[in-house]
Amino acid sequence: MADNPNEPSFEAAFNQLQEMVQRLEAGNLPLDETTRLYEEGMRMAQVCNQLLNAAEQRIVQLHDSYADVQRPAPEDGDGGGEESDEGEDGDDDEEEPGASRPL
């Protein structure tokens, strides 16, 4: 749905754009009509693009707010990361056979 009541809905703008493209592709229009239709078509394409961007933004906001609700709380001292064989220094902490570790 368009925010501005004077702006068409996405579907209406897209249908108008399709009709303009069909008329332009037919190729039997005078130059001034062709130019006018092209200009109006570009405006309709811009309206469609703005409406799609607004819808995408709204979907991302809804997705993010839903994801925040569904995200489990981090466990104490966990930090939320996955387990790793690397220690704090970034080296692989797996013991090699026969190696001794300081106490």
mmCIF file of N, CA and C in Angstrom:
data_model
loop_
_atom_site.group_PDB
_atom_site.id
_atom_site.type_symbol
_atom_site.label_atom_id
_atom_site.label_comp_id
_atom_site.label_asym_id
_atom_site.label_seq_id
_atom_site.Cartn_x
_atom_site.Cartn_y
_atom_site.Cartn_z
ATOM 1 N N MET A 1 0.851 -1.178 0.000
ATOM 2 C CA MET A 1 0.000 0.000 0.000
ATOM 3 C C MET A 1 0.891 1.234 0.000
ATOM 4 N N ALA A 2 0.519 2.222 -0.759
ATOM 5 C CA ALA A 2 1.299 3.448 -0.845
ATOM 6 C C ALA A 2 1.029 4.326 0.367
ATOM 7 N N ASP A 3 2.086 5.006 0.855
ATOM 8 C CA ASP A 3 1.934 5.907 1.992
ATOM 9 C C ASP A 3 1.173 7.160 1.590
ATOM 10 N N ASN A 4 1.436 7.660 0.405
ATOM 11 C CA ASN A 4 0.795 8.865 -0.103
ATOM 12 C C ASN A 4 -0.468 8.453 -0.861
ATOM 13 N N PRO A 5 -1.639 8.959 -0.469
ATOM 14 C CA PRO A 5 -2.869 8.549 -1.156
ATOM 15 C C PRO A 5 -2.886 8.930 -2.641
ATOM 16 N N ASN A 6 -2.058 9.897 -3.045
ATOM 17 C CA ASN A 6 -1.991 10.291 -4.454
ATOM 18 C C ASN A 6 -1.098 9.363 -5.268
ATOM 19 N N GLU A 7 -0.266 8.585 -4.591
ATOM 20 C CA GLU A 7 0.604 7.637 -5.277
ATOM 21 C C GLU A 7 -0.158 6.328 -5.486
ATOM 22 N N PRO A 8 0.031 5.695 -6.637
ATOM 23 C CA PRO A 8 -0.646 4.410 -6.866
ATOM 24 C C PRO A 8 0.007 3.305 -6.041
ATOM 25 N N SER A 9 -0.719 2.212 -5.878
ATOM 26 C CA SER A 9 -0.135 1.042 -5.220
ATOM 27 C C SER A 9 0.931 0.460 -6.149
ATOM 28 N N PHE A 10 1.737 -0.451 -5.627
ATOM 29 C CA PHE A 10 2.759 -1.086 -6.463
ATOM 30 C C PHE A 10 2.113 -1.777 -7.659
ATOM 31 N N GLU A 11 1.051 -2.512 -7.390
ATOM 32 C CA GLU A 11 0.397 -3.268 -8.463
ATOM 33 C C GLU A 11 -0.144 -2.342 -9.546
ATOM 34 N N ALA A 12 -0.771 -1.242 -9.137
ATOM 35 C CA ALA A 12 -1.318 -0.293 -10.115
ATOM 36 C C ALA A 12 -0.195 0.350 -10.921
ATOM 37 N N ALA A 13 0.877 0.753 -10.249
ATOM 38 C CA ALA A 13 2.009 1.377 -10.943
ATOM 39 C C ALA A 13 2.663 0.385 -11.898
ATOM 40 N N PHE A 14 2.815 -0.859 -11.457
ATOM 41 C CA PHE A 14 3.445 -1.867 -12.303
ATOM 42 C C PHE A 14 2.585 -2.177 -13.528
ATOM 43 N N ASN A 15 1.272 -2.266 -13.338
ATOM 44 C CA ASN A 15 0.368 -2.500 -14.471
ATOM 45 C C ASN A 15 0.425 -1.350 -15.468
ATOM 46 N N GLN A 16 0.448 -0.116 -14.961
ATOM 47 C CA GLN A 16 0.567 1.047 -15.850
ATOM 48 C C GLN A 16 1.877 0.988 -16.621
ATOM 49 N N LEU A 17 2.940 0.633 -15.937
ATOM 50 C CA LEU A 17 4.250 0.535 -16.580
ATOM 51 C C LEU A 17 4.232 -0.528 -17.676
ATOM 52 N N GLN A 18 3.637 -1.670 -17.404
ATOM 53 C CA GLN A 18 3.547 -2.723 -18.415
ATOM 54 C C GLN A 18 2.769 -2.260 -19.645
ATOM 55 N N GLU A 19 1.669 -1.556 -19.425
ATOM 56 C CA GLU A 19 0.880 -1.039 -20.549
ATOM 57 C C GLU A 19 1.692 -0.049 -21.378
ATOM 58 N N MET A 20 2.447 0.820 -20.703
ATOM 59 C CA MET A 20 3.279 1.795 -21.419
ATOM 60 C C MET A 20 4.347 1.096 -22.247
ATOM 61 N N VAL A 21 4.963 0.075 -21.668
ATOM 62 C CA VAL A 21 5.996 -0.667 -22.391
ATOM 63 C C VAL A 21 5.397 -1.326 -23.627
ATOM 64 N N GLN A 22 4.225 -1.924 -23.499
ATOM 65 C CA GLN A 22 3.576 -2.556 -24.647
ATOM 66 C C GLN A 22 3.291 -1.541 -25.752
ATOM 67 N N ARG A 23 2.808 -0.367 -25.358
ATOM 68 C CA ARG A 23 2.519 0.675 -26.358
ATOM 69 C C ARG A 23 3.801 1.160 -27.025
ATOM 70 N N LEU A 24 4.862 1.315 -26.233
ATOM 71 C CA LEU A 24 6.137 1.756 -26.803
ATOM 72 C C LEU A 24 6.731 0.690 -27.720
ATOM 73 N N GLU A 25 6.612 -0.576 -27.334
ATOM 74 C CA GLU A 25 7.151 -1.657 -28.151
ATOM 75 C C GLU A 25 6.393 -1.819 -29.461
ATOM 76 N N ALA A 26 5.126 -1.436 -29.483
ATOM 77 C CA ALA A 26 4.341 -1.520 -30.721
ATOM 78 C C ALA A 26 4.940 -0.614 -31.789
ATOM 79 N N GLY A 27 5.502 0.512 -31.365
ATOM 80 C CA GLY A 27 6.258 1.369 -32.269
ATOM 81 C C GLY A 27 5.460 2.210 -33.240
ATOM 82 N N ASN A 28 4.162 2.305 -33.108
ATOM 83 C CA ASN A 28 3.372 3.075 -34.067
ATOM 84 C C ASN A 28 2.876 4.391 -33.469
ATOM 85 N N LEU A 29 3.652 4.992 -32.571
ATOM 86 C CA LEU A 29 3.269 6.246 -31.921
ATOM 87 C C LEU A 29 4.094 7.402 -32.482
ATOM 88 N N PRO A 30 3.510 8.596 -32.488
ATOM 89 C CA PRO A 30 4.296 9.769 -32.880
ATOM 90 C C PRO A 30 5.402 10.028 -31.845
ATOM 91 N N LEU A 31 6.407 10.754 -32.247
ATOM 92 C CA LEU A 31 7.559 11.005 -31.395
ATOM 93 C C LEU A 31 7.180 11.664 -30.073
ATOM 94 N N ASP A 32 6.299 12.662 -30.119
ATOM 95 C CA ASP A 32 5.940 13.345 -28.869
ATOM 96 C C ASP A 32 5.216 12.405 -27.901
ATOM 97 N N GLU A 33 4.374 11.524 -28.415
ATOM 98 C CA GLU A 33 3.685 10.546 -27.566
ATOM 99 C C GLU A 33 4.680 9.514 -27.020
ATOM 100 N N THR A 34 5.620 9.098 -27.857
ATOM 101 C CA THR A 34 6.653 8.161 -27.421
ATOM 102 C C THR A 34 7.474 8.759 -26.286
ATOM 103 N N THR A 35 7.858 10.014 -26.448
ATOM 104 C CA THR A 35 8.646 10.696 -25.422
ATOM 105 C C THR A 35 7.849 10.833 -24.130
ATOM 106 N N ARG A 36 6.589 11.199 -24.246
ATOM 107 C CA ARG A 36 5.741 11.356 -23.067
ATOM 108 C C ARG A 36 5.568 10.027 -22.338
ATOM 109 N N LEU A 37 5.308 8.957 -23.096
ATOM 110 C CA LEU A 37 5.139 7.637 -22.486
ATOM 111 C C LEU A 37 6.432 7.161 -21.820
ATOM 112 N N TYR A 38 7.558 7.431 -22.471
ATOM 113 C CA TYR A 38 8.840 7.033 -21.892
ATOM 114 C C TYR A 38 9.071 7.755 -20.566
ATOM 115 N N GLU A 39 8.797 9.052 -20.555
ATOM 116 C CA GLU A 39 8.970 9.848 -19.337
ATOM 117 C C GLU A 39 8.051 9.339 -18.219
ATOM 118 N N GLU A 40 6.811 9.090 -18.554
ATOM 119 C CA GLU A 40 5.854 8.584 -17.562
ATOM 120 C C GLU A 40 6.249 7.176 -17.105
ATOM 121 N N GLY A 41 6.746 6.374 -18.018
ATOM 122 C CA GLY A 41 7.205 5.032 -17.668
ATOM 123 C C GLY A 41 8.377 5.058 -16.700
ATOM 124 N N MET A 42 9.290 5.994 -16.917
ATOM 125 C CA MET A 42 10.422 6.129 -15.994
ATOM 126 C C MET A 42 9.931 6.546 -14.610
ATOM 127 N N ARG A 43 8.930 7.414 -14.567
ATOM 128 C CA ARG A 43 8.370 7.827 -13.284
ATOM 129 C C ARG A 43 7.692 6.637 -12.592
ATOM 130 N N MET A 44 6.952 5.846 -13.352
ATOM 131 C CA MET A 44 6.294 4.665 -12.776
ATOM 132 C C MET A 44 7.329 3.645 -12.302
ATOM 133 N N ALA A 45 8.418 3.490 -13.044
ATOM 134 C CA ALA A 45 9.481 2.573 -12.624
ATOM 135 C C ALA A 45 10.097 3.047 -11.311
ATOM 136 N N GLN A 46 10.262 4.356 -11.171
ATOM 137 C CA GLN A 46 10.804 4.915 -9.932
ATOM 138 C C GLN A 46 9.830 4.685 -8.768
ATOM 139 N N VAL A 47 8.542 4.881 -9.012
ATOM 140 C CA VAL A 47 7.526 4.636 -7.977
ATOM 141 C C VAL A 47 7.574 3.167 -7.549
ATOM 142 N N CYS A 48 7.629 2.261 -8.523
ATOM 143 C CA CYS A 48 7.697 0.828 -8.206
ATOM 144 C C CYS A 48 8.944 0.517 -7.381
ATOM 145 N N ASN A 49 10.068 1.087 -7.779
ATOM 146 C CA ASN A 49 11.319 0.850 -7.063
ATOM 147 C C ASN A 49 11.237 1.355 -5.625
ATOM 148 N N GLN A 50 10.674 2.537 -5.431
ATOM 149 C CA GLN A 50 10.535 3.091 -4.081
ATOM 150 C C GLN A 50 9.612 2.223 -3.223
ATOM 151 N N LEU A 51 8.527 1.764 -3.806
ATOM 152 C CA LEU A 51 7.594 0.916 -3.062
ATOM 153 C C LEU A 51 8.228 -0.429 -2.703
ATOM 154 N N LEU A 52 8.994 -0.993 -3.633
ATOM 155 C CA LEU A 52 9.688 -2.248 -3.339
ATOM 156 C C LEU A 52 10.737 -2.057 -2.249
ATOM 157 N N ASN A 53 11.487 -0.960 -2.313
ATOM 158 C CA ASN A 53 12.495 -0.684 -1.283
ATOM 159 C C ASN A 53 11.851 -0.518 0.087
ATOM 160 N N ALA A 54 10.722 0.179 0.139
ATOM 161 C CA ALA A 54 10.017 0.377 1.410
ATOM 162 C C ALA A 54 9.512 -0.962 1.954
ATOM 163 N N ALA A 55 8.992 -1.807 1.077
ATOM 164 C CA ALA A 55 8.507 -3.120 1.510
ATOM 165 C C ALA A 55 9.664 -3.978 2.009
ATOM 166 N N GLU A 56 10.786 -3.942 1.298
ATOM 167 C CA GLU A 56 11.957 -4.710 1.719
ATOM 168 C C GLU A 56 12.452 -4.239 3.087
ATOM 169 N N GLN A 57 12.506 -2.931 3.268
ATOM 170 C CA GLN A 57 12.944 -2.367 4.541
ATOM 171 C C GLN A 57 12.021 -2.816 5.679
ATOM 172 N N ARG A 58 10.741 -2.808 5.431
ATOM 173 C CA ARG A 58 9.766 -3.235 6.445
ATOM 174 C C ARG A 58 9.938 -4.718 6.777
ATOM 175 N N ILE A 59 10.167 -5.536 5.769
ATOM 176 C CA ILE A 59 10.366 -6.970 5.985
ATOM 177 C C ILE A 59 11.627 -7.214 6.807
ATOM 178 N N VAL A 60 12.700 -6.501 6.500
ATOM 179 C CA VAL A 60 13.941 -6.641 7.264
ATOM 180 C C VAL A 60 13.711 -6.244 8.719
ATOM 181 N N GLN A 61 12.986 -5.148 8.947
ATOM 182 C CA GLN A 61 12.693 -4.710 10.315
ATOM 183 C C GLN A 61 11.884 -5.774 11.061
ATOM 184 N N LEU A 62 10.875 -6.313 10.403
ATOM 185 C CA LEU A 62 10.061 -7.355 11.035
ATOM 186 C C LEU A 62 10.893 -8.596 11.329
ATOM 187 N N HIS A 63 11.717 -8.988 10.375
ATOM 188 C CA HIS A 63 12.572 -10.158 10.552
ATOM 189 C C HIS A 63 13.526 -9.950 11.715
ATOM 190 N N ASP A 64 14.160 -8.787 11.767
ATOM 191 C CA ASP A 64 15.109 -8.497 12.847
ATOM 192 C C ASP A 64 14.417 -8.473 14.207
ATOM 193 N N SER A 65 13.238 -7.873 14.281
ATOM 194 C CA SER A 65 12.543 -7.818 15.569
ATOM 195 C C SER A 65 12.090 -9.213 15.991
ATOM 196 N N TYR A 66 11.699 -10.039 15.048
ATOM 197 C CA TYR A 66 11.312 -11.408 15.366
ATOM 198 C C TYR A 66 12.533 -12.214 15.782
ATOM 199 N N ALA A 67 13.660 -12.015 15.101
ATOM 200 C CA ALA A 67 14.887 -12.737 15.431
ATOM 201 C C ALA A 67 15.358 -12.373 16.830
ATOM 202 N N ASP A 68 15.204 -11.105 17.242
ATOM 203 C CA ASP A 68 15.591 -10.688 18.590
ATOM 204 C C ASP A 68 14.768 -11.420 19.641
ATOM 205 N N VAL A 69 13.501 -11.638 19.367
ATOM 206 C CA VAL A 69 12.626 -12.337 20.310
ATOM 207 C C VAL A 69 13.013 -13.811 20.387
ATOM 208 N N GLN A 70 13.392 -14.404 19.270
ATOM 209 C CA GLN A 70 13.693 -15.827 19.207
ATOM 210 C C GLN A 70 15.113 -16.172 19.638
ATOM 211 N N ARG A 71 16.027 -15.199 19.674
ATOM 212 C CA ARG A 71 17.425 -15.462 19.999
ATOM 213 C C ARG A 71 17.549 -15.855 21.466
ATOM 214 N N PRO A 72 18.175 -17.009 21.757
ATOM 215 C CA PRO A 72 18.328 -17.418 23.159
ATOM 216 C C PRO A 72 19.333 -16.515 23.872
ATOM 217 N N ALA A 73 19.125 -16.349 25.174
ATOM 218 C CA ALA A 73 20.043 -15.539 25.976
ATOM 219 C C ALA A 73 21.367 -16.275 26.091
ATOM 220 N N PRO A 74 22.503 -15.556 26.009
ATOM 221 C CA PRO A 74 23.801 -16.226 26.133
ATOM 222 C C PRO A 74 23.968 -16.815 27.527
ATOM 223 N N GLU A 75 24.623 -17.975 27.598
ATOM 224 C CA GLU A 75 24.872 -18.618 28.882
ATOM 225 C C GLU A 75 25.976 -17.871 29.608
ATOM 226 N N ASP A 76 26.015 -18.012 30.929
ATOM 227 C CA ASP A 76 27.031 -17.332 31.735
ATOM 228 C C ASP A 76 28.430 -17.699 31.266
ATOM 229 N N GLY A 77 29.226 -16.680 30.949
ATOM 230 C CA GLY A 77 30.620 -16.869 30.574
ATOM 231 C C GLY A 77 30.827 -17.477 29.212
ATOM 232 N N ASP A 78 29.774 -17.738 28.485
ATOM 233 C CA ASP A 78 29.903 -18.375 27.186
ATOM 234 C C ASP A 78 30.346 -17.391 26.119
ATOM 235 N N GLY A 79 29.808 -16.200 26.111
ATOM 236 C CA GLY A 79 30.137 -15.211 25.095
ATOM 237 C C GLY A 79 29.425 -15.444 23.786
ATOM 238 N N GLY A 80 28.657 -16.527 23.691
ATOM 239 C CA GLY A 80 27.850 -16.747 22.504
ATOM 240 C C GLY A 80 28.601 -17.346 21.335
ATOM 241 N N GLY A 81 29.924 -17.550 21.445
ATOM 242 C CA GLY A 81 30.680 -18.089 20.322
ATOM 243 C C GLY A 81 30.617 -19.597 20.299
ATOM 244 N N GLU A 82 31.034 -20.174 19.168
ATOM 245 C CA GLU A 82 31.076 -21.615 19.070
ATOM 246 C C GLU A 82 32.362 -22.112 19.698
ATOM 247 N N GLU A 83 32.338 -23.379 20.114
ATOM 248 C CA GLU A 83 33.527 -23.950 20.715
ATOM 249 C C GLU A 83 34.611 -24.053 19.664
ATOM 250 N N SER A 84 35.859 -23.921 20.119
ATOM 251 C CA SER A 84 36.986 -23.963 19.216
ATOM 252 C C SER A 84 38.122 -24.698 19.886
ATOM 253 N N ASP A 85 39.007 -25.275 19.102
ATOM 254 C CA ASP A 85 40.196 -25.918 19.638
ATOM 255 C C ASP A 85 41.288 -24.905 19.908
ATOM 256 N N GLU A 86 41.076 -23.674 19.533
ATOM 257 C CA GLU A 86 42.082 -22.647 19.717
ATOM 258 C C GLU A 86 41.937 -22.011 21.084
ATOM 259 N N GLY A 87 43.078 -21.728 21.737
ATOM 260 C CA GLY A 87 43.073 -21.049 23.019
ATOM 261 C C GLY A 87 42.992 -19.557 22.815
ATOM 262 N N GLU A 88 43.196 -18.836 23.907
ATOM 263 C CA GLU A 88 43.110 -17.383 23.842
ATOM 264 C C GLU A 88 44.182 -16.788 22.952
ATOM 265 N N ASP A 89 45.326 -17.485 22.807
ATOM 266 C CA ASP A 89 46.414 -16.949 21.998
ATOM 267 C C ASP A 89 46.238 -17.252 20.519
ATOM 268 N N GLY A 90 45.189 -17.996 20.159
ATOM 269 C CA GLY A 90 44.911 -18.283 18.756
ATOM 270 C C GLY A 90 45.590 -19.542 18.265
ATOM 271 N N ASP A 91 46.468 -20.151 19.096
ATOM 272 C CA ASP A 91 47.151 -21.370 18.696
ATOM 273 C C ASP A 91 46.251 -22.568 18.935
ATOM 274 N N ASP A 92 46.473 -23.595 18.160
ATOM 275 C CA ASP A 92 45.727 -24.826 18.329
ATOM 276 C C ASP A 92 46.131 -25.453 19.655
ATOM 277 N N ASP A 93 45.177 -25.705 20.547
ATOM 278 C CA ASP A 93 45.477 -26.191 21.885
ATOM 279 C C ASP A 93 45.386 -27.712 22.010
ATOM 280 N N GLU A 94 45.239 -28.405 20.899
ATOM 281 C CA GLU A 94 45.197 -29.860 20.989
ATOM 282 C C GLU A 94 46.570 -30.359 21.415
ATOM 283 N N GLU A 95 46.564 -31.327 22.314
ATOM 284 C CA GLU A 95 47.832 -31.878 22.782
ATOM 285 C C GLU A 95 48.378 -32.831 21.747
ATOM 286 N N GLU A 96 49.679 -32.749 21.545
ATOM 287 C CA GLU A 96 50.330 -33.697 20.663
ATOM 288 C C GLU A 96 50.709 -34.909 21.489
ATOM 289 N N PRO A 97 50.728 -36.074 20.887
ATOM 290 C CA PRO A 97 51.081 -37.277 21.646
ATOM 291 C C PRO A 97 52.455 -37.113 22.293
ATOM 292 N N GLY A 98 52.540 -37.445 23.570
ATOM 293 C CA GLY A 98 53.804 -37.387 24.285
ATOM 294 C C GLY A 98 54.179 -36.007 24.776
ATOM 295 N N ALA A 99 53.410 -34.982 24.455
ATOM 296 C CA ALA A 99 53.734 -33.628 24.896
ATOM 297 C C ALA A 99 53.224 -33.432 26.307
ATOM 298 N N SER A 100 53.996 -32.713 27.103
ATOM 299 C CA SER A 100 53.544 -32.432 28.460
ATOM 300 C C SER A 100 53.106 -30.988 28.545
ATOM 301 N N ARG A 101 52.144 -30.740 29.411
ATOM 302 C CA ARG A 101 51.627 -29.387 29.597
ATOM 303 C C ARG A 101 52.027 -28.903 30.971
ATOM 304 N N PRO A 102 52.368 -27.618 31.082
ATOM 305 C CA PRO A 102 52.683 -27.088 32.406
ATOM 306 C C PRO A 102 51.430 -27.059 33.269
ATOM 307 N N LEU A 103 51.634 -27.254 34.568
ATOM 308 C CA LEU A 103 50.514 -27.253 35.500
ATOM 309 C C LEU A 103 50.194 -25.905 35.960
#
